[in-house]
Amino acid sequence: MEKRKNEKGKENRYCVRGDSDGCFYVSLVFKFVWRRDEKRYHKDFCDRDQEKNSQVEDFKRGIEEAANAKRVDVEYLEIEEDYDTIKEYIDREIKNGSQALIVFSEKEEQILSYLQSEKKKIPLILVNPGGTEEKTIRVWFDVQDMAECLAEKIHQKRQEEEPVVYLTDEKEMSERMWTIFQETFQNQGIAIEKKKMTLPNLAKYRDRKQQAVFICSSPKITEETADYLKSKNQVIYGIGYSDEVLQGIREGKVEGVMAYSMYSFGIYAVKSAVYSIEGKKVDHLTKTKCEWITQDNIKEKYDFLFPIY
């Protein structure tokens, strides 16, 4: 990749890091190089199976659009999962002049700990729900608002005796959201339990006549739950969406989902990185918009679900 200089004669270069664990996380190296008048825009995707994921594509497009607006070049590379390799990549990128890291990965605590222990002073933007701490900059949707909205929707339709089950893959992001969901539902007098998404855990509900209400903590879990239960006796709500989840909504297999915009994640992550480099004020948490999607309004929400670039 050809290197360009900014007006002060220095190269400006940022990078984005992720892991390749599952369909939701992005394996990226994100390099910024300021442009002058040339219309040069380079990108190299090395995500293999993840390129098929529509939300990951939205995230990439958000990154590309924000980078293009800031007149910078973008390059994507893959990063391995093991900790030593992550450290090696980070050290190399900082040595090569990277000025900020955007991380979309559940290993962000390891990365943050490494940067702090080695006293590497570089802005870190995390794309995940995070906790209440303000150790770094985060971009995510408002989990509290989402939990309150789902609690209200479920309260309106649920019979009092119907159990509410939060299905999790037990990954860190799902577990962080569970803590907020549990407290929110309890405060509203709705009993909720957590179960790992496994077929044996779902099997006991499939043939029951009594309804259960499921909250699926990821699009993949929503897809699998709707496909396995195949029963109108069960009510399925989702967090996030995919093409398969939207089809499940159209067919009535999924009651509704709280949809968040991966495109916005990409936009805000890049803006936060740029503002950090430029010394501008950056909020510790940028909350993106969510939309309630059902069979009744899915056509009206196409602009949100499928943004035009």
Tab-separated table of N, CA, C and O in Angstrom, residues 214 216 222-238 244-257 295:
chain	number	residue	atom	x	y	z
A	214	PHE	N	-39.264	-16.602	24.315
A	214	PHE	CA	-37.811	-16.671	24.201
A	214	PHE	C	-37.248	-15.330	23.745
A	214	PHE	O	-37.770	-14.706	22.820
A	216	CYS	N	-33.763	-14.181	22.211
A	216	CYS	CA	-32.540	-14.732	21.624
A	216	CYS	C	-31.484	-13.635	21.545
A	216	CYS	O	-31.722	-12.578	20.958
A	222	THR	N	-31.443	-16.698	17.186
A	222	THR	CA	-32.814	-16.515	16.712
A	222	THR	C	-33.097	-17.454	15.551
A	222	THR	O	-34.160	-18.106	15.498
A	223	GLU	N	-32.171	-17.543	14.600
A	223	GLU	CA	-32.341	-18.431	13.447
A	223	GLU	C	-32.524	-19.878	13.906
A	223	GLU	O	-33.454	-20.573	13.468
A	224	GLU	N	-31.634	-20.348	14.775
A	224	GLU	CA	-31.661	-21.743	15.202
A	224	GLU	C	-32.909	-22.062	16.021
A	224	GLU	O	-33.497	-23.139	15.878
A	225	THR	N	-33.309	-21.130	16.876
A	225	THR	CA	-34.483	-21.350	17.717
A	225	THR	C	-35.748	-21.438	16.872
A	225	THR	O	-36.573	-22.343	17.053
A	226	ALA	N	-35.911	-20.513	15.929
A	226	ALA	CA	-37.092	-20.515	15.066
A	226	ALA	C	-37.135	-21.763	14.200
A	226	ALA	O	-38.206	-22.350	13.995
A	227	ASP	N	-35.981	-22.179	13.711
A	227	ASP	CA	-35.929	-23.359	12.846
A	227	ASP	C	-36.227	-24.635	13.624
A	227	ASP	O	-36.903	-25.545	13.117
A	228	TYR	N	-35.777	-24.703	14.864
A	228	TYR	CA	-35.948	-25.930	15.643
A	228	TYR	C	-37.348	-26.053	16.237
A	228	TYR	O	-37.962	-27.119	16.180
A	229	LEU	N	-37.862	-24.981	16.793
A	229	LEU	CA	-39.161	-25.064	17.471
A	229	LEU	C	-40.301	-25.262	16.481
A	229	LEU	O	-41.183	-26.093	16.706
A	230	LYS	N	-40.307	-24.480	15.414
A	230	LYS	CA	-41.334	-24.621	14.375
A	230	LYS	C	-42.720	-24.767	14.964
A	230	LYS	O	-43.515	-25.612	14.565
A	231	SER	N	-43.012	-23.946	15.953
A	231	SER	CA	-44.286	-24.082	16.660
A	231	SER	C	-44.850	-22.715	16.968
A	231	SER	O	-44.166	-21.845	17.506
A	232	LYS	N	-46.117	-22.535	16.644
A	232	LYS	CA	-46.776	-21.272	16.961
A	232	LYS	C	-47.113	-21.166	18.442
A	232	LYS	O	-47.583	-20.137	18.910
A	233	ASN	N	-46.871	-22.260	19.174
A	233	ASN	CA	-47.112	-22.222	20.612
A	233	ASN	C	-46.006	-21.479	21.359
A	233	ASN	O	-46.147	-21.176	22.532
A	234	GLN	N	-44.896	-21.219	20.663
A	234	GLN	CA	-43.779	-20.544	21.299
A	234	GLN	C	-43.596	-19.161	20.673
A	234	GLN	O	-43.796	-18.974	19.471
A	235	VAL	N	-43.218	-18.185	21.476
A	235	VAL	CA	-43.057	-16.814	21.004
A	235	VAL	C	-41.564	-16.468	21.055
A	235	VAL	O	-40.936	-16.598	22.105
A	236	ILE	N	-41.033	-16.033	19.918
A	236	ILE	CA	-39.593	-15.786	19.797
A	236	ILE	C	-39.341	-14.310	19.509
A	236	ILE	O	-39.886	-13.745	18.559
A	237	TYR	N	-38.502	-13.704	20.346
A	237	TYR	CA	-38.033	-12.345	20.135
A	237	TYR	C	-36.518	-12.401	19.926
A	237	TYR	O	-35.843	-13.245	20.519
A	238	GLY	N	-36.001	-11.500	19.117
A	238	GLY	CA	-34.577	-11.532	18.821
A	238	GLY	C	-33.890	-10.210	19.086
A	238	GLY	O	-34.523	-9.152	19.157
A	244	GLU	N	-31.976	-14.348	7.316
A	244	GLU	CA	-32.798	-15.482	7.757
A	244	GLU	C	-33.773	-15.068	8.858
A	244	GLU	O	-34.915	-15.526	8.888
A	245	VAL	N	-33.333	-14.202	9.769
A	245	VAL	CA	-34.212	-13.724	10.840
A	245	VAL	C	-35.363	-12.911	10.256
A	245	VAL	O	-36.525	-13.068	10.651
A	246	LEU	N	-35.069	-12.034	9.300
A	246	LEU	CA	-36.120	-11.229	8.671
A	246	LEU	C	-37.124	-12.112	7.936
A	246	LEU	O	-38.330	-11.849	7.958
A	247	GLN	N	-36.631	-13.179	7.307
A	247	GLN	CA	-37.555	-14.108	6.658
A	247	GLN	C	-38.434	-14.804	7.693
A	247	GLN	O	-39.628	-15.035	7.457
A	248	GLY	N	-37.853	-15.121	8.858
A	248	GLY	CA	-38.643	-15.716	9.938
A	248	GLY	C	-39.738	-14.780	10.428
A	248	GLY	O	-40.842	-15.219	10.782
A	249	ILE	N	-39.466	-13.472	10.441
A	249	ILE	CA	-40.483	-12.485	10.818
A	249	ILE	C	-41.604	-12.478	9.779
A	249	ILE	O	-42.796	-12.483	10.122
A	250	ARG	N	-41.239	-12.472	8.495
A	250	ARG	CA	-42.246	-12.470	7.430
A	250	ARG	C	-43.152	-13.700	7.513
A	250	ARG	O	-44.363	-13.613	7.249
A	251	GLU	N	-42.565	-14.846	7.873
A	251	GLU	CA	-43.316	-16.096	7.928
A	251	GLU	C	-44.037	-16.299	9.254
A	251	GLU	O	-44.749	-17.284	9.428
A	252	GLY	N	-43.857	-15.377	10.198
A	252	GLY	CA	-44.529	-15.486	11.484
A	252	GLY	C	-43.848	-16.405	12.479
A	252	GLY	O	-44.393	-16.669	13.551
A	253	LYS	N	-42.630	-16.860	12.172
A	253	LYS	CA	-41.903	-17.719	13.103
A	253	LYS	C	-41.258	-16.905	14.220
A	253	LYS	O	-41.029	-17.422	15.318
A	254	VAL	N	-40.928	-15.659	13.925
A	254	VAL	CA	-40.314	-14.750	14.899
A	254	VAL	C	-41.271	-13.593	15.131
A	254	VAL	O	-41.711	-12.940	14.168
A	255	GLU	N	-41.604	-13.326	16.398
A	255	GLU	CA	-42.564	-12.276	16.729
A	255	GLU	C	-42.027	-10.892	16.377
A	255	GLU	O	-42.745	-10.037	15.844
A	256	GLY	N	-40.769	-10.645	16.710
A	256	GLY	CA	-40.164	-9.347	16.430
A	256	GLY	C	-38.736	-9.316	16.920
A	256	GLY	O	-38.311	-10.186	17.696
A	257	VAL	N	-37.988	-8.334	16.455
A	257	VAL	CA	-36.597	-8.191	16.889
A	257	VAL	C	-36.295	-6.733	17.174
A	257	VAL	O	-36.895	-5.819	16.593
A	295	GLN	N	-43.643	-8.149	11.716
A	295	GLN	CA	-44.260	-8.466	10.430
A	295	GLN	C	-45.060	-7.281	9.892
A	295	GLN	O	-45.143	-7.071	8.684
